[in-house]
Coordinates of C-alpha atoms and ligand atoms in Angstrom, one line a residue:
M260 CA 20.5 8.3 -6.9
S261 CA 17.7 6.6 -4.9
V262 CA 13.9 6.6 -5.0
L263 CA 11.5 6.2 -2.1
A264 CA 8.0 4.8 -2.9
L265 CA 5.2 4.9 -0.4
A266 CA 2.8 1.9 -1.0
G267 CA -0.2 0.1 0.2
G268 CA -1.3 -3.2 -1.3
V269 CA -2.2 -4.0 -4.9
G270 CA -1.8 -0.5 -6.7
G271 CA 1.3 0.2 -4.6
A272 CA 2.8 -3.2 -5.5
K273 CA 2.2 -2.7 -9.2
L274 CA 4.1 0.6 -9.4
A275 CA 6.8 -0.8 -7.1
E276 CA 7.2 -3.6 -9.6
G277 CA 7.6 -1.1 -12.4
L278 CA 10.1 1.0 -10.4
A279 CA 12.1 -2.2 -9.5
A280 CA 12.4 -3.0 -13.2
I281 CA 14.0 0.3 -14.1
I282 CA 16.0 1.4 -10.9
P283 CA 19.2 -0.3 -9.9
P284 CA 18.4 -2.7 -7.0
G285 CA 20.2 -0.8 -4.2
E286 CA 18.5 2.4 -5.1
L287 CA 14.8 1.7 -4.5
T288 CA 13.1 1.6 -1.1
V289 CA 9.4 0.7 -0.9
A290 CA 8.0 1.8 2.5
V291 CA 4.8 -0.2 3.0
N292 CA 1.7 0.6 5.1
T293 CA 1.2 -1.6 8.2
G294 CA -2.2 -0.1 9.3
D295 CA -3.9 -3.2 7.7
D296 CA -1.9 -5.6 9.9
F297 CA -3.7 -7.6 12.4
E298 CA -3.6 -10.7 14.6
H299 CA -5.8 -13.5 13.3
L300 CA -6.1 -17.2 14.4
G301 CA -3.1 -16.4 16.6
L302 CA -1.0 -15.3 13.6
R303 CA 0.4 -12.0 12.7
I304 CA -0.8 -11.0 9.2
S305 CA 0.8 -8.1 7.3
P306 CA -1.3 -8.0 4.1
D307 CA 0.3 -5.0 2.3
I308 CA 3.9 -6.1 3.1
D309 CA 3.0 -9.6 1.7
T310 CA 1.4 -8.1 -1.4
V311 CA 4.5 -6.0 -2.2
T312 CA 6.9 -8.9 -1.3
Y313 CA 5.0 -11.5 -3.4
T314 CA 4.7 -9.0 -6.3
L315 CA 8.4 -8.1 -6.4
A316 CA 9.2 -11.8 -6.1
G317 CA 6.9 -12.5 -9.1
L318 CA 4.8 -14.9 -6.9
N319 CA 1.6 -12.8 -6.4
N320 CA -1.8 -13.9 -7.4
Q321 CA -2.6 -11.4 -10.1
E322 CA -6.3 -12.1 -10.4
Q323 CA -7.1 -12.0 -6.7
G324 CA -4.8 -9.1 -6.0
W325 CA -3.5 -10.6 -2.7
G326 CA -1.9 -14.0 -1.8
L327 CA 0.2 -16.4 -3.9
E328 CA -0.3 -17.6 -7.4
G329 CA -1.2 -21.3 -7.7
E330 CA -2.4 -21.3 -4.1
T331 CA -4.4 -24.3 -2.6
W332 CA -7.0 -23.9 0.1
N333 CA -6.9 -27.2 2.1
F334 CA -6.2 -25.4 5.4
I335 CA -9.2 -23.1 5.2
A336 CA -11.5 -25.9 4.0
A337 CA -10.4 -28.1 7.0
L338 CA -10.9 -25.1 9.3
E339 CA -14.4 -24.6 8.0
R340 CA -15.3 -28.3 8.7
L341 CA -14.2 -27.7 12.3
G342 CA -16.4 -24.6 12.6
G343 CA -13.4 -22.2 12.6
E344 CA -13.3 -18.5 11.5
T345 CA -13.0 -18.5 7.7
W346 CA -14.0 -15.0 6.7
F347 CA -10.3 -14.1 6.2
R348 CA -9.0 -16.8 3.8
L349 CA -5.4 -17.9 4.3
G350 CA -4.0 -20.1 1.5
D351 CA -1.9 -23.1 2.3
R352 CA 1.4 -21.7 1.1
D353 CA 0.6 -18.1 2.4
L354 CA 0.1 -19.7 5.8
A355 CA 3.8 -20.5 6.0
T356 CA 4.6 -16.7 5.7
H357 CA 2.2 -15.9 8.6
I358 CA 3.4 -18.7 10.8
E359 CA 7.1 -18.0 10.3
R360 CA 6.6 -14.2 10.8
T361 CA 4.7 -14.8 14.0
Q362 CA 7.4 -17.1 15.4
R363 CA 10.2 -14.7 14.5
L364 CA 8.4 -11.6 15.8
K365 CA 8.9 -13.0 19.3
S366 CA 12.6 -12.0 19.0
E367 CA 12.9 -9.8 15.9
T368 CA 11.4 -6.6 14.5
L369 CA 8.9 -6.6 11.6
S370 CA 11.6 -4.8 9.6
A371 CA 14.1 -7.6 10.1
V372 CA 11.6 -10.3 9.3
T373 CA 10.4 -8.5 6.2
A374 CA 14.0 -7.9 4.9
D375 CA 14.9 -11.5 5.5
F376 CA 11.8 -12.9 3.7
A377 CA 12.4 -10.5 0.8
K378 CA 16.1 -11.7 0.5
R379 CA 15.1 -15.3 0.7
L380 CA 12.5 -14.8 -2.1
G381 CA 15.2 -13.2 -4.3
I382 CA 14.2 -9.6 -4.0
R383 CA 17.1 -7.1 -4.2
Q384 CA 15.1 -3.9 -3.4
A385 CA 14.5 -2.7 0.2
I386 CA 11.0 -3.4 1.4
V387 CA 10.5 -1.6 4.8
P388 CA 7.4 -1.6 7.0
V389 CA 6.7 2.1 7.8
T390 CA 6.9 1.3 11.5
D391 CA 7.8 -1.6 13.7
D392 CA 5.2 -0.3 16.2
P393 CA 1.6 -1.7 16.2
L394 CA 0.0 0.8 13.8
R395 CA -3.6 -0.5 13.5
T396 CA -6.2 1.4 11.4
M397 CA -9.6 1.6 13.0
V398 CA -12.6 2.7 10.9
Q399 CA -15.4 4.8 12.5
T400 CA -18.5 3.8 10.6
D401 CA -22.3 3.9 10.7
Q402 CA -22.0 0.4 12.3
G403 CA -19.6 1.6 15.0
L404 CA -15.8 1.5 15.4
L405 CA -14.4 -1.4 13.4
A406 CA -10.9 -3.0 13.1
F407 CA -9.6 -2.5 9.6
Q408 CA -10.0 -6.1 8.3
D409 CA -13.5 -6.4 9.9
Y410 CA -14.5 -3.4 7.8
F411 CA -12.5 -4.3 4.7
V412 CA -12.9 -8.1 4.3
R413 CA -15.5 -9.3 6.8
L414 CA -18.0 -6.5 6.0
R415 CA -16.7 -6.0 2.4
C416 CA -16.4 -2.2 2.9
A417 CA -20.2 -1.9 3.2
P418 CA -20.4 0.3 6.3
R419 CA -20.3 4.1 5.7
V420 CA -17.0 5.5 6.7
D421 CA -17.1 8.6 8.9
R422 CA -13.4 8.8 10.0
L423 CA -10.2 6.8 10.3
E424 CA -8.3 6.5 13.6
F425 CA -4.9 5.2 14.4
P426 CA -4.9 4.6 18.2
G427 CA -1.6 5.3 19.9
V428 CA 0.1 6.6 16.8
E429 CA 1.4 9.7 18.6
A430 CA 3.8 7.4 20.5
M431 CA 5.0 5.4 17.5
K432 CA 8.1 5.8 15.5
P433 CA 8.8 5.4 11.8
S434 CA 11.0 2.3 11.2
A435 CA 14.8 2.9 10.9
G436 CA 14.7 1.9 7.3
F437 CA 11.9 4.3 6.4
A438 CA 13.6 7.2 8.3
A439 CA 16.9 6.4 6.6
A440 CA 15.3 6.4 3.2
L441 CA 13.7 9.8 3.9
A442 CA 17.0 11.3 5.0
D443 CA 19.1 9.7 2.2
A444 CA 21.4 12.4 0.7
N445 CA 21.1 10.5 -2.6
L446 CA 17.3 10.6 -2.7
R447 CA 16.1 12.0 -6.1
A448 CA 12.3 11.5 -5.8
I449 CA 9.5 10.3 -3.4
V450 CA 6.6 8.6 -5.1
I451 CA 3.2 8.0 -3.6
C452 CA 1.9 4.9 -5.4
P453 CA -1.7 4.7 -6.7
S454 CA -2.8 3.2 -3.4
N455 CA -5.9 4.2 -1.5
P456 CA -5.1 7.7 -0.1
F457 CA -7.1 7.1 3.0
L458 CA -6.7 3.4 3.8
S459 CA -3.1 3.0 2.7
I460 CA -1.3 6.4 2.7
L461 CA -3.1 8.3 5.5
P462 CA -1.8 5.7 8.2
I463 CA 1.8 6.4 6.9
L464 CA 1.3 10.2 7.0
S465 CA -0.1 9.9 10.5
L466 CA 3.2 8.6 11.9
P467 CA 5.0 11.2 14.0
G468 CA 7.5 13.2 11.9
I469 CA 6.5 11.9 8.5
R470 CA 4.4 14.8 7.4
D471 CA 7.1 17.2 8.6
A472 CA 9.8 15.2 6.8
L473 CA 7.8 15.2 3.6
E474 CA 7.0 18.9 3.9
G475 CA 10.7 19.7 4.4
R476 CA 11.7 17.5 1.3
R477 CA 14.5 18.6 -0.9
V478 CA 13.3 16.3 -3.8
P479 CA 10.1 16.2 -5.8
L480 CA 7.2 14.3 -4.3
L481 CA 4.8 12.9 -6.8
A482 CA 1.7 10.7 -6.7
V483 CA 0.0 8.6 -9.3
S484 CA -3.8 9.0 -8.9
P485 CA -5.7 5.8 -8.1
I486 CA -8.9 7.4 -9.4
I487 CA -9.7 7.1 -13.1
G488 CA -12.9 8.6 -14.5
G489 CA -14.4 8.9 -11.0
Q490 CA -13.8 5.2 -10.2
A491 CA -11.1 3.5 -8.2
V492 CA -9.0 1.1 -10.3
K493 CA -9.5 -1.4 -7.5
G494 CA -11.0 -1.3 -4.0
P495 CA -13.2 1.2 -2.1
A496 CA -11.3 4.5 -2.6
A497 CA -14.1 6.1 -4.6
K498 CA -16.8 5.0 -2.2
I499 CA -14.8 6.3 0.8
M500 CA -14.1 9.6 -0.9
Q501 CA -17.8 10.1 -1.5
E502 CA -18.7 9.1 2.1
L503 CA -16.1 11.7 3.4
G504 CA -17.7 14.3 1.2
L505 CA -14.7 14.7 -1.2
N506 CA -14.7 15.1 -4.9
V507 CA -14.3 11.6 -6.4
S508 CA -11.7 12.4 -9.0
S509 CA -8.0 13.1 -9.4
A510 CA -8.8 16.7 -8.3
G511 CA -10.1 15.2 -5.0
V512 CA -6.9 13.2 -4.7
A513 CA -4.8 16.3 -5.3
G514 CA -6.9 18.1 -2.7
F515 CA -6.4 15.3 -0.2
Y516 CA -2.5 15.5 -0.5
G517 CA -2.6 19.3 -0.7
A518 CA 0.8 21.0 -0.4
L519 CA 2.6 17.7 -0.1
L520 CA 2.5 17.2 -3.8
D521 CA 4.9 18.6 -6.4
G522 CA 3.4 16.5 -9.1
L523 CA 0.4 14.3 -9.9
M524 CA 0.1 11.8 -12.7
I525 CA -3.5 11.4 -13.9
D526 CA -5.0 9.1 -16.5
E527 CA -5.7 10.1 -20.1
T528 CA -9.4 9.6 -19.3
D529 CA -9.2 12.6 -16.9
R530 CA -7.2 14.9 -19.2
A531 CA -10.0 17.5 -19.1
L532 CA -9.6 17.7 -15.3
A533 CA -6.0 19.0 -15.5
P534 CA -6.8 22.7 -15.6
E535 CA -9.1 22.3 -12.5
I536 CA -6.3 20.8 -10.3
A537 CA -4.8 23.6 -8.3
G538 CA -1.3 23.1 -6.9
P539 CA 0.8 20.2 -8.3
A540 CA 2.3 20.0 -11.8
I541 CA 0.2 17.5 -13.8
H542 CA 1.4 14.7 -16.1
V543 CA -1.3 13.0 -18.1
G544 CA -0.7 9.4 -19.2
D545 CA -2.1 5.9 -19.4
T546 CA -2.0 4.9 -15.6
M547 CA -3.7 1.5 -16.0
M548 CA -1.1 -1.1 -15.1
R549 CA -2.4 -4.3 -16.7
D550 CA 0.9 -6.1 -17.2
A551 CA 4.7 -5.8 -16.5
G552 CA 5.1 -3.6 -19.6
D553 CA 2.5 -1.1 -18.3
R554 CA 4.1 -1.1 -14.9
R555 CA 7.5 -0.3 -16.3
R556 CA 6.1 2.4 -18.6
V557 CA 4.2 4.1 -15.8
A558 CA 7.3 4.0 -13.6
T559 CA 9.5 5.4 -16.4
E560 CA 7.0 8.3 -16.9
V561 CA 6.9 9.0 -13.2
L562 CA 10.7 9.3 -12.9
A563 CA 10.9 11.4 -16.0
F564 CA 8.2 13.7 -14.5
A565 CA 10.2 13.9 -11.3
E566 CA 13.3 14.9 -13.4
R567 CA 11.3 17.6 -15.1
I568 CA 10.0 19.0 -11.8
S569 CA 13.6 18.9 -10.3
R570 CA 14.9 21.0 -13.2
S571 CA 12.0 23.5 -13.2
Ligands
FO1_293 N1 -8.8 -9.9 1.1 C1 -10.1 -10.3 0.9 O1 -10.9 -9.6 0.4 N2 -10.5 -11.6 1.4 C2 -9.6 -12.4 2.1 O2 -10.0 -13.5 2.5 C3 -8.2 -12.0 2.2 C4 -7.3 -12.8 2.8 C5 -6.0 -12.4 2.8 C6 -5.0 -13.2 3.4 C7 -3.6 -12.8 3.4 C8 -3.3 -11.5 3.0 O3 -2.0 -11.1 3.0 C9 -4.3 -10.7 2.4 C10 -5.6 -11.1 2.4 N3 -6.6 -10.3 1.8 C11 -7.9 -10.7 1.7 C12 -6.3 -8.9 1.3 C13 -6.2 -7.8 2.3 O4 -6.6 -8.0 3.6 C14 -6.6 -6.5 1.8 O5 -6.7 -6.4 0.4 C15 -5.7 -5.4 2.2 O6 -5.5 -5.4 3.6 C16 -6.0 -4.1 1.7 O7 -4.8 -3.5 1.2

């Protein structure tokens, strides 16, 4: 019986790690957002894919949230001396990932490169980009239309977000691996990881056919709320929800996903909100994933919740 997880960067990677710890390797597919991807210094960067890959390989930098543990920064320091662009920091070892991916993309798909990197790093679960097409999130803000990493890293999410756009998405296709996981006859649950609903999950939902496939699901679809006590665990989710006029809470997250959700796991802190959340079944638990034990525990609770929903 297989599980499909939809993930962005850090929050997605943490739950994916927990799921990977409790599901047999061939039975977990992690479909990862590629809306954050961009070309920088002539290199193709896929931040969320790398965060998920490094995390499942046990190589991720836990404190920073992105990049590799024990990284060195000689390249970026040397680039700075030469007057190069250093607002997006590429570590020395991480650089190898971007250089090798960029080379291989001349003749291979992102799916193929991602699968091979994962295998070489000892990962036995499937990590699939949601599309092999150039999905690129653009952020309409009070400072104009910004490419995602300009908004997120260069301007540190300071501009006010009015709208997200995904130019050309109507002509794009979900990757073969993502489509196959959605259609898998052995699928038992679809889990939306506690990633930013707008920046990480909306690009995935915007791909043609994905919303329809999720709406026509035969298995429970659950999400873990990334909002705890009115705050995002990490990143700008709360700020963006406020700017878009949404309720900054797990109830707002439930409202955003609407009829897609069969179940929502919310944090103990938000227990009092449960009666206010119309629609999905609610599971209350400790959703903070501080270490490997927490990640495994949250994953276990999510799958047990899916099981309860299936039986009801
Ligand atoms: N995030 C930052 O805040 N600053 C950086 O300099 C930075 C560099 C970076 C390099 C490679 C990579 O894979 C990710 C990197 N990130 C950086 C993280 C990343 O861009 C964002 O956290 C995600 O796109 C949001 O999920």
